[in-house]
Amino acid sequence: MLTTLNTAYSDTRATDLAWTLGREPLPALATLDLELGGASLQLRLLGASHQVLLEEDRGRCSETVACIPGSSTPLPLGVAKRAGDWEYEFAARMEVLSPPQFAGRAQELLALVADHPHGLAGVFPGSPHAFTAMLARRHEGQVHWRTWHAYPQDGQLVATRTRVGVRVPAGPGRPTANRLRPSALLAG
């Protein structure tokens, strides 16, 4: 789903982005509710970027990547957290692109997300390349989402990826690799 967001940027530079887990739902400009194999997922576009709310029988997870006044946690390159059987993995990277590269990448990402049944993208007024986009999926029993935050004035594109699930211990007949089932993590 592609929408135009009726607000100006709240976070005008990639370096303004912060990351938090467990935050209560913030006011959203657009949302997309999904059911992914027993897990309820809500993708939320904020004036200050994104929030994802994941809920399942066993708990909840709330991830926020946004410009949050007073936040002391800048956007990390990577996070891996375990709480009992729950696992959460997050990674972020920033690309700096020339104006033509940025325009092409923006068009590519917006086209990818706009018509995807598990995608939500919002374009900010003033530039067709100022956007936040999100895409979710369930894969091998895990809930995954990716996000993109575009800053055309600086040619910066911030991409994040997240994986959430519950660890299934290795045992007879099970692979030794960690296999996760979708569930929530770190509600607060």
Tab-separated table of C-alpha atoms in Angstrom:
chain	number	residue	atom	x	y	z
A	1	MET	CA	0.000	0.000	0.000
A	2	LEU	CA	1.330	3.425	-0.971
A	3	THR	CA	0.069	6.586	0.672
A	4	THR	CA	0.958	10.262	0.840
A	5	LEU	CA	1.670	11.331	4.400
A	6	ASN	CA	0.084	14.607	5.412
A	7	THR	CA	2.985	15.881	7.475
A	8	ALA	CA	6.459	17.311	7.062
A	9	TYR	CA	9.574	15.431	8.092
A	10	SER	CA	10.005	15.028	11.826
A	11	ASP	CA	13.454	13.516	11.388
A	12	THR	CA	15.274	15.457	8.719
A	13	ARG	CA	18.621	13.616	8.807
A	14	ALA	CA	19.502	9.953	8.978
A	15	THR	CA	21.640	10.676	12.040
A	16	ASP	CA	18.483	11.791	13.909
A	17	LEU	CA	17.110	8.239	13.894
A	18	ALA	CA	17.010	6.340	17.181
A	19	TRP	CA	16.024	2.747	17.988
A	20	THR	CA	13.963	1.468	20.914
A	21	LEU	CA	12.187	-1.707	21.955
A	22	GLY	CA	9.102	-1.885	24.120
A	23	ARG	CA	7.714	1.595	23.445
A	24	GLU	CA	3.949	2.026	23.628
A	25	PRO	CA	2.173	2.720	20.313
A	26	LEU	CA	2.867	6.214	19.021
A	27	PRO	CA	0.428	8.239	16.887
A	28	ALA	CA	0.561	6.859	13.348
A	29	LEU	CA	-0.090	8.565	10.020
A	30	ALA	CA	-0.760	5.241	8.284
A	31	THR	CA	-1.032	1.618	9.433
A	32	LEU	CA	-1.274	-1.829	7.906
A	33	ASP	CA	-2.606	-4.748	9.975
A	34	LEU	CA	-1.381	-8.210	8.997
A	35	GLU	CA	-1.896	-11.787	10.167
A	36	LEU	CA	1.215	-13.883	9.603
A	37	GLY	CA	0.706	-17.474	10.709
A	38	GLY	CA	-0.891	-16.773	14.076
A	39	ALA	CA	1.045	-13.580	14.708
A	40	SER	CA	-0.646	-10.187	14.478
A	41	LEU	CA	1.616	-7.537	13.026
A	42	GLN	CA	0.909	-3.844	12.658
A	43	LEU	CA	3.177	-1.760	10.442
A	44	ARG	CA	2.977	1.910	11.465
A	45	LEU	CA	4.282	4.957	9.612
A	46	LEU	CA	5.001	7.823	11.974
A	47	GLY	CA	5.752	11.432	11.180
A	48	ALA	CA	9.125	10.509	12.642
A	49	SER	CA	9.615	7.213	10.712
A	50	HIS	CA	8.307	3.746	11.763
A	51	GLN	CA	6.993	1.490	14.482
A	52	VAL	CA	6.169	-2.219	14.285
A	53	LEU	CA	3.877	-3.933	16.782
A	54	LEU	CA	3.946	-7.741	16.884
A	55	GLU	CA	1.585	-9.739	19.079
A	56	GLU	CA	1.095	-13.448	19.572
A	57	ASP	CA	-0.242	-15.746	22.282
A	58	ARG	CA	3.084	-15.680	24.103
A	59	GLY	CA	3.665	-11.946	24.200
A	60	ARG	CA	4.369	-8.734	22.331
A	61	CYS	CA	7.196	-6.896	20.627
A	62	SER	CA	7.313	-3.202	19.819
A	63	GLU	CA	10.140	-1.810	17.673
A	64	THR	CA	10.457	1.898	17.008
A	65	VAL	CA	12.970	3.536	14.671
A	66	ALA	CA	12.315	7.259	14.679
A	67	CYS	CA	13.454	10.691	15.717
A	68	ILE	CA	12.469	10.546	19.379
A	69	PRO	CA	13.131	13.652	21.483
A	70	GLY	CA	15.249	12.753	24.493
A	71	SER	CA	16.197	9.320	23.166
A	72	SER	CA	19.634	8.201	24.235
A	73	THR	CA	19.814	5.151	21.957
A	74	PRO	CA	21.087	6.053	18.470
A	75	LEU	CA	20.404	3.750	15.561
A	76	PRO	CA	22.678	0.730	16.096
A	77	LEU	CA	24.325	-1.220	13.300
A	78	GLY	CA	23.098	-4.430	14.903
A	79	VAL	CA	21.311	-5.815	17.941
A	80	ALA	CA	20.726	-9.402	19.035
A	81	LYS	CA	18.717	-9.979	22.201
A	82	ARG	CA	17.547	-13.134	23.933
A	83	ALA	CA	15.095	-13.318	26.771
A	84	GLY	CA	14.534	-16.952	27.693
A	85	ASP	CA	13.357	-18.641	24.509
A	86	TRP	CA	12.713	-15.370	22.644
A	87	GLU	CA	15.125	-13.960	20.084
A	88	TYR	CA	15.226	-10.573	18.386
A	89	GLU	CA	17.725	-9.505	15.730
A	90	PHE	CA	18.000	-6.045	14.200
A	91	ALA	CA	20.453	-4.606	11.690
A	92	ALA	CA	20.729	-1.187	10.035
A	93	ARG	CA	22.878	0.295	7.310
A	94	MET	CA	23.049	3.608	5.501
A	95	GLU	CA	23.774	4.125	1.808
A	96	VAL	CA	24.885	7.471	0.392
A	97	LEU	CA	23.832	7.795	-3.244
A	98	SER	CA	24.203	10.360	-6.011
A	99	PRO	CA	20.946	12.134	-7.012
A	100	PRO	CA	20.350	9.889	-10.062
A	101	GLN	CA	21.178	6.729	-8.055
A	102	PHE	CA	18.920	7.893	-5.232
A	103	ALA	CA	15.994	8.578	-7.575
A	104	GLY	CA	16.357	5.140	-9.178
A	105	ARG	CA	16.624	3.340	-5.853
A	106	ALA	CA	13.613	5.257	-4.469
A	107	GLN	CA	11.479	4.313	-7.483
A	108	GLU	CA	12.584	0.683	-7.214
A	109	LEU	CA	11.748	0.429	-3.497
A	110	LEU	CA	8.416	2.232	-3.754
A	111	ALA	CA	7.380	-0.050	-6.638
A	112	LEU	CA	8.410	-3.127	-4.622
A	113	VAL	CA	6.392	-2.123	-1.556
A	114	ALA	CA	3.390	-0.321	-3.095
A	115	ASP	CA	1.645	-3.384	-4.528
A	116	HIS	CA	2.912	-5.973	-2.055
A	117	PRO	CA	0.168	-7.373	0.220
A	118	HIS	CA	2.494	-7.054	3.235
A	119	GLY	CA	3.961	-3.664	2.301
A	120	LEU	CA	3.303	-0.118	3.474
A	121	ALA	CA	4.994	2.991	2.088
A	122	GLY	CA	4.390	6.650	2.769
A	123	VAL	CA	5.708	9.522	0.681
A	124	PHE	CA	6.256	12.858	2.407
A	125	PRO	CA	5.020	16.040	0.692
A	126	GLY	CA	7.545	18.038	-1.277
A	127	SER	CA	9.575	15.218	-2.823
A	128	PRO	CA	8.558	11.949	-4.473
A	129	HIS	CA	11.784	10.476	-3.093
A	130	ALA	CA	11.193	11.398	0.581
A	131	PHE	CA	9.581	8.262	1.987
A	132	THR	CA	9.440	5.566	4.612
A	133	ALA	CA	8.640	2.040	3.406
A	134	MET	CA	8.069	-1.244	5.236
A	135	LEU	CA	7.724	-4.833	4.095
A	136	ALA	CA	6.906	-7.856	6.306
A	137	ARG	CA	6.919	-11.596	5.813
A	138	ARG	CA	6.956	-14.894	7.596
A	139	HIS	CA	9.779	-17.228	6.640
A	140	GLU	CA	10.750	-20.563	8.158
A	141	GLY	CA	8.610	-19.901	11.203
A	142	GLN	CA	10.054	-16.444	11.855
A	143	VAL	CA	8.528	-12.995	11.458
A	144	HIS	CA	10.740	-10.632	9.453
A	145	TRP	CA	10.394	-7.024	8.410
A	146	ARG	CA	12.505	-4.599	6.441
A	147	THR	CA	12.272	-0.828	6.371
A	148	TRP	CA	13.721	1.976	4.281
A	149	HIS	CA	13.968	5.627	5.329
A	150	ALA	CA	14.851	8.063	2.541
A	151	TYR	CA	16.589	11.426	2.926
A	152	PRO	CA	16.874	12.795	-0.627
A	153	GLN	CA	18.326	16.152	0.463
A	154	ASP	CA	21.465	14.289	1.675
A	155	GLY	CA	21.274	11.311	-0.691
A	156	GLN	CA	20.979	9.020	2.340
A	157	LEU	CA	18.939	5.832	2.461
A	158	VAL	CA	18.717	3.955	5.767
A	159	ALA	CA	17.712	0.291	5.509
A	160	THR	CA	16.828	-1.913	8.485
A	161	ARG	CA	15.967	-5.570	8.846
A	162	THR	CA	14.461	-7.353	11.831
A	163	ARG	CA	13.804	-10.970	12.731
A	164	VAL	CA	11.715	-12.082	15.710
A	165	GLY	CA	10.881	-15.566	16.933
A	166	VAL	CA	11.188	-18.152	19.643
A	167	ARG	CA	14.118	-20.548	19.738
A	168	VAL	CA	13.343	-24.205	19.104
A	169	PRO	CA	16.024	-26.221	20.919
A	170	ALA	CA	18.084	-28.693	18.895
A	171	GLY	CA	17.325	-32.310	19.615
A	172	PRO	CA	16.859	-35.696	17.986
A	173	GLY	CA	15.465	-35.246	14.507
A	174	ARG	CA	15.891	-31.459	14.625
A	175	PRO	CA	18.625	-29.555	12.845
A	176	THR	CA	21.320	-28.091	15.053
A	177	ALA	CA	20.870	-24.652	13.535
A	178	ASN	CA	18.649	-22.311	15.478
A	179	ARG	CA	15.129	-22.422	14.118
A	180	LEU	CA	12.730	-19.764	15.331
A	181	ARG	CA	8.948	-19.798	15.467
A	182	PRO	CA	7.073	-16.520	15.138
A	183	SER	CA	6.284	-14.963	18.446
A	184	ALA	CA	6.744	-11.802	20.311
A	185	LEU	CA	9.674	-10.555	22.232
A	186	LEU	CA	10.602	-7.881	24.681
A	187	ALA	CA	7.277	-6.242	25.375
A	188	GLY	CA	8.813	-3.690	27.629
